[in-house]
Tab-separated table of C-alpha atoms in Angstrom:
chain	number	residue	atom	x	y	z
K	1494	UNK	CA	-27.850	188.329	-80.915
K	1495	UNK	CA	-29.393	191.273	-82.844
K	1496	UNK	CA	-30.511	190.599	-86.411
K	1497	UNK	CA	-30.820	193.092	-89.294
K	1498	UNK	CA	-34.466	193.870	-88.584
K	1499	UNK	CA	-35.039	196.044	-85.483
K	1500	UNK	CA	-38.182	194.034	-84.771
K	1501	UNK	CA	-36.653	190.574	-85.094
K	1502	UNK	CA	-34.023	189.158	-82.750
K	1503	UNK	CA	-32.956	185.967	-81.051
K	1504	UNK	CA	-32.382	185.218	-77.373
K	1505	UNK	CA	-31.303	182.035	-75.609
K	1506	UNK	CA	-33.597	180.370	-73.103
K	1507	UNK	CA	-32.590	177.745	-70.568
K	1508	UNK	CA	-35.130	175.558	-68.752
K	1509	UNK	CA	-33.511	174.368	-65.504
K	1510	UNK	CA	-34.815	171.800	-63.029
K	1511	UNK	CA	-33.347	172.179	-59.554
K	1512	UNK	CA	-32.320	169.151	-57.478
K	1513	UNK	CA	-34.316	168.861	-54.207
K	1514	UNK	CA	-31.288	169.994	-52.149
K	1515	UNK	CA	-30.961	173.126	-54.304
K	1516	UNK	CA	-34.673	173.856	-54.134
K	1517	UNK	CA	-34.267	174.151	-50.362
K	1518	UNK	CA	-30.989	176.126	-50.564
K	1519	UNK	CA	-32.425	178.504	-53.200
K	1520	UNK	CA	-35.313	179.446	-50.930
K	1521	UNK	CA	-32.742	182.190	-50.214
K	1522	UNK	CA	-33.168	184.576	-53.188
K	1523	UNK	CA	-29.454	185.510	-53.129
K	1524	UNK	CA	-28.513	181.831	-53.422
K	1525	UNK	CA	-30.848	181.433	-56.413
K	1526	UNK	CA	-29.308	184.546	-57.981
K	1527	UNK	CA	-25.824	183.009	-57.538
K	1528	UNK	CA	-26.902	179.697	-59.048
K	1529	UNK	CA	-28.205	181.387	-62.203
K	1530	UNK	CA	-25.161	183.655	-62.507
K	1531	UNK	CA	-22.785	180.709	-62.190
K	1532	UNK	CA	-23.892	179.492	-65.609
K	1533	UNK	CA	-22.108	182.492	-67.113
K	1534	UNK	CA	-18.784	182.290	-65.267
K	1535	UNK	CA	-15.434	181.767	-66.950
K	1536	UNK	CA	-14.234	178.117	-67.184
K	1537	UNK	CA	-11.695	178.599	-64.372
K	1538	UNK	CA	-13.152	181.232	-62.009
K	1539	UNK	CA	-11.272	182.470	-58.983
K	1540	UNK	CA	-12.719	181.061	-55.760
K	1541	UNK	CA	-12.800	184.594	-54.329
K	1542	UNK	CA	-14.534	186.117	-57.352
K	1543	UNK	CA	-18.079	187.249	-56.465
K	1544	UNK	CA	-20.811	185.707	-58.586
K	1545	UNK	CA	-22.592	188.567	-60.354
K	1546	UNK	CA	-25.484	188.219	-62.799
K	1547	UNK	CA	-24.192	189.386	-66.226
K	1548	UNK	CA	-26.015	192.240	-68.008
K	1549	UNK	CA	-29.307	191.365	-69.692
K	1550	UNK	CA	-29.581	187.910	-68.091
K	1551	UNK	CA	-33.123	187.549	-66.796
K	1552	UNK	CA	-34.840	184.661	-65.071
K	1553	UNK	CA	-38.100	183.576	-63.457
K	1554	UNK	CA	-38.610	180.750	-60.971
K	1555	UNK	CA	-41.527	178.347	-61.096
K	1556	UNK	CA	-42.725	177.678	-57.556
K	1557	UNK	CA	-45.502	175.848	-55.814
K	1558	UNK	CA	-48.452	177.561	-54.127
K	1559	UNK	CA	-47.412	180.304	-51.644
K	1560	UNK	CA	-47.572	179.516	-47.929
K	1561	UNK	CA	-48.665	181.714	-45.052
K	1562	UNK	CA	-45.727	182.543	-42.724
K	1563	UNK	CA	-45.525	185.257	-40.047
K	1564	UNK	CA	-48.582	186.974	-41.526
K	1565	UNK	CA	-47.185	187.088	-45.078
K	1566	UNK	CA	-47.949	185.141	-48.234
K	1567	UNK	CA	-44.461	183.662	-48.628
K	1568	UNK	CA	-42.955	182.101	-51.747
K	1569	UNK	CA	-42.719	178.317	-51.940
K	1570	UNK	CA	-39.454	176.655	-52.898
K	1571	UNK	CA	-38.269	177.204	-56.490
K	1572	UNK	CA	-38.622	173.997	-58.501
K	1573	UNK	CA	-37.737	175.096	-62.017
K	1574	UNK	CA	-36.124	178.230	-63.465
K	1575	UNK	CA	-36.420	179.818	-66.898
K	1576	UNK	CA	-33.309	181.822	-67.798
K	1577	UNK	CA	-33.027	184.227	-70.751
K	1578	UNK	CA	-29.598	185.360	-71.962
K	1579	UNK	CA	-27.990	187.054	-74.988
K	1580	UNK	CA	-25.287	184.334	-75.124
K	1581	UNK	CA	-25.242	180.579	-74.615
K	1582	UNK	CA	-24.676	179.654	-70.935
K	1583	UNK	CA	-22.829	176.610	-69.600
K	1584	UNK	CA	-24.728	174.542	-67.022
K	1585	UNK	CA	-22.352	171.563	-67.181
K	1586	UNK	CA	-20.717	172.198	-63.796
K	1587	UNK	CA	-24.084	172.547	-62.025
K	1588	UNK	CA	-25.275	169.297	-63.619
K	1589	UNK	CA	-22.037	167.519	-62.664
K	1590	UNK	CA	-22.342	168.702	-59.065
K	1591	UNK	CA	-25.957	167.501	-58.932
K	1592	UNK	CA	-27.324	171.003	-58.342
K	1593	UNK	CA	-29.485	170.606	-61.443
K	1594	UNK	CA	-31.227	167.471	-62.622
K	1595	UNK	CA	-31.960	168.850	-66.098
K	1596	UNK	CA	-30.867	171.834	-68.212
K	1597	UNK	CA	-32.174	172.467	-71.711
K	1598	UNK	CA	-30.928	175.498	-73.696
K	1599	UNK	CA	-32.552	176.598	-76.964
K	1600	UNK	CA	-32.824	179.722	-79.155
K	1601	UNK	CA	-36.036	181.755	-79.242
K	1602	UNK	CA	-36.612	183.935	-82.303
K	1603	UNK	CA	-38.886	186.931	-81.732
K	1604	UNK	CA	-40.665	188.673	-84.638
K	1605	UNK	CA	-42.675	191.744	-83.611
K	1606	UNK	CA	-44.958	193.969	-85.633
K	1607	UNK	CA	-47.388	196.828	-85.063
K	1608	UNK	CA	-50.927	195.701	-84.107
K	1609	UNK	CA	-49.785	192.227	-83.050
K	1610	UNK	CA	-51.965	191.009	-80.161
K	1611	UNK	CA	-49.984	189.207	-77.466
K	1612	UNK	CA	-50.474	187.712	-74.049
K	1613	UNK	CA	-47.802	188.804	-71.570
K	1614	UNK	CA	-46.765	187.127	-68.325
K	1615	UNK	CA	-44.187	188.551	-65.935
K	1616	UNK	CA	-43.045	187.954	-62.382
K	1617	UNK	CA	-42.657	191.578	-61.305
K	1618	UNK	CA	-41.771	193.615	-58.222
K	1619	UNK	CA	-44.220	196.554	-58.388
K	1620	UNK	CA	-42.998	199.354	-56.137
K	1621	UNK	CA	-43.060	203.120	-55.871
K	1622	UNK	CA	-40.839	205.595	-53.997
K	1623	UNK	CA	-42.499	207.335	-51.074
K	1624	UNK	CA	-40.568	209.646	-48.770
K	1625	UNK	CA	-37.324	208.314	-50.209
K	1626	UNK	CA	-38.231	204.670	-49.542
K	1627	UNK	CA	-39.237	201.838	-51.835
K	1628	UNK	CA	-42.754	200.704	-50.966
K	1629	UNK	CA	-44.433	197.602	-52.376
K	1630	UNK	CA	-47.821	198.318	-53.911
K	1631	UNK	CA	-50.411	196.553	-51.771
K	1632	UNK	CA	-53.711	196.590	-53.679
K	1633	UNK	CA	-54.682	194.877	-56.972
K	1634	UNK	CA	-55.658	198.275	-58.400
K	1635	UNK	CA	-52.193	199.699	-57.677
K	1636	UNK	CA	-50.557	196.615	-59.161
K	1637	UNK	CA	-52.678	196.839	-62.316
K	1638	UNK	CA	-51.871	200.534	-62.768
K	1639	UNK	CA	-48.136	199.853	-62.254
K	1640	UNK	CA	-48.153	197.087	-64.885
K	1641	UNK	CA	-50.057	199.167	-67.418
K	1642	UNK	CA	-47.560	202.022	-67.003
K	1643	UNK	CA	-44.587	199.742	-67.571
K	1644	UNK	CA	-46.207	197.981	-70.511
K	1645	UNK	CA	-47.015	201.376	-72.088
K	1646	UNK	CA	-43.340	202.319	-71.784
K	1647	UNK	CA	-42.609	198.987	-73.445
K	1648	UNK	CA	-44.642	199.823	-76.550
K	1649	UNK	CA	-47.802	197.960	-75.543
K	1650	UNK	CA	-51.398	199.125	-75.239
K	1651	UNK	CA	-53.611	197.451	-72.633
K	1652	UNK	CA	-57.193	197.719	-71.422
K	1653	UNK	CA	-57.770	197.813	-67.641
K	1654	UNK	CA	-60.087	194.798	-67.851
K	1655	UNK	CA	-57.383	192.714	-69.568
K	1656	UNK	CA	-54.822	192.982	-66.780
K	1657	UNK	CA	-54.388	190.427	-63.988
K	1658	UNK	CA	-52.220	191.915	-61.201
K	1659	UNK	CA	-51.770	188.611	-59.331
K	1660	UNK	CA	-51.265	188.512	-55.579
K	1661	UNK	CA	-48.355	189.807	-53.536
K	1662	UNK	CA	-45.879	187.101	-52.436
K	1663	UNK	CA	-42.866	187.710	-50.196
K	1664	UNK	CA	-39.315	186.552	-51.088
K	1665	UNK	CA	-36.480	186.633	-48.557
K	1666	UNK	CA	-32.792	185.854	-48.246
K	1667	UNK	CA	-29.415	186.851	-46.860
K	1668	UNK	CA	-27.039	189.129	-48.717
K	1669	UNK	CA	-23.630	187.389	-48.952
K	1670	UNK	CA	-21.495	190.532	-48.682
K	1671	UNK	CA	-23.382	192.498	-46.019
K	1672	UNK	CA	-25.149	189.720	-44.111
K	1673	UNK	CA	-28.305	191.831	-44.190
K	1674	UNK	CA	-31.750	190.508	-45.022
K	1675	UNK	CA	-33.049	190.775	-48.575
K	1676	UNK	CA	-36.804	191.014	-48.992
K	1677	UNK	CA	-38.954	191.659	-52.049
K	1678	UNK	CA	-42.617	191.290	-52.848
K	1679	UNK	CA	-43.422	189.900	-56.278
K	1680	UNK	CA	-46.636	189.451	-58.248
K	1681	UNK	CA	-47.145	186.936	-61.056
K	1682	UNK	CA	-48.885	189.305	-63.457
K	1683	UNK	CA	-50.530	188.910	-66.859
K	1684	UNK	CA	-52.106	191.063	-69.552
K	1685	UNK	CA	-53.424	190.936	-73.104
K	1686	UNK	CA	-51.834	193.720	-75.151
K	1687	UNK	CA	-51.613	195.301	-78.583
K	1688	UNK	CA	-48.171	196.155	-79.940
K	1689	UNK	CA	-47.868	199.853	-80.816
K	1690	UNK	CA	-44.047	200.256	-80.801
K	1691	UNK	CA	-42.201	197.031	-81.690
K	1692	UNK	CA	-38.758	198.598	-81.116
K	1693	UNK	CA	-39.630	199.498	-77.527
K	1694	UNK	CA	-41.119	196.044	-76.923
K	1695	UNK	CA	-37.917	194.460	-78.267
K	1696	UNK	CA	-35.878	196.495	-75.757
K	1697	UNK	CA	-38.189	195.479	-72.883
K	1698	UNK	CA	-37.940	191.809	-73.855
K	1699	UNK	CA	-34.146	192.032	-73.828
K	1700	UNK	CA	-33.769	194.121	-70.662
K	1701	UNK	CA	-36.839	193.255	-68.596
K	1702	UNK	CA	-39.138	195.616	-66.701
K	1703	UNK	CA	-39.198	196.958	-63.152
K	1704	UNK	CA	-36.756	196.386	-60.255
K	1705	UNK	CA	-35.415	193.249	-58.532
K	1706	UNK	CA	-34.164	191.600	-61.749
K	1707	UNK	CA	-31.330	189.997	-59.778
K	1708	UNK	CA	-33.957	188.149	-57.747
K	1709	UNK	CA	-36.022	186.715	-60.574
K	1710	UNK	CA	-38.273	189.613	-61.581
K	1711	UNK	CA	-38.778	191.416	-64.869
K	1712	UNK	CA	-38.610	188.682	-67.537
K	1713	UNK	CA	-41.419	189.197	-70.053
K	1714	UNK	CA	-42.848	185.994	-71.522
K	1715	UNK	CA	-45.077	186.621	-74.543
K	1716	UNK	CA	-47.388	184.539	-76.718
K	1717	UNK	CA	-48.902	185.781	-79.951
K	1718	UNK	CA	-52.688	185.492	-80.079
K	1719	UNK	CA	-53.973	184.096	-83.373
């Protein structure tokens, strides 16, 4: 919901707790994507209708410590999920079916101004295109540079020493339509920033940054520093 000020707006956040059975099922990133998207379906959806994440719905999963599998740091099971949306979702069916054990939805009002100092956290999928292919950035230095570029486009100024690129963690799953394997490497990244363009930051908060948004990447979580 956009308010009169271009630097003030409200989004809806949902804090979801997955039942143990769904934590295991949603180890598949496509299954987690479908679970989130199902909160925005019509009351009487067709059973053949594909579940598609609506525009500007972003989410981030809270997981345990990564595990080492087949030489990769691999994501642990998702335990809780934070969902951001422009409209109020409906988690009642997932609660009734026992897929969720808790779902809290609440409005979050953002007020942004030039020279605000904020801490940013984001689960991101830092990649570049090389020879026509998407390649995950492997080193902390590459990850830091990627995050600083995207934050600069989002109206934020950062210092290299105030960026934490996190560590690369592998997500995997099966695509429902093609049967092919989905893989993505995410980093839980953080930075302290100064706001230089509140309008661009507002757009980034609403739309997310980087690729793989359908698989839980791109949601900016900010906290104003006093």
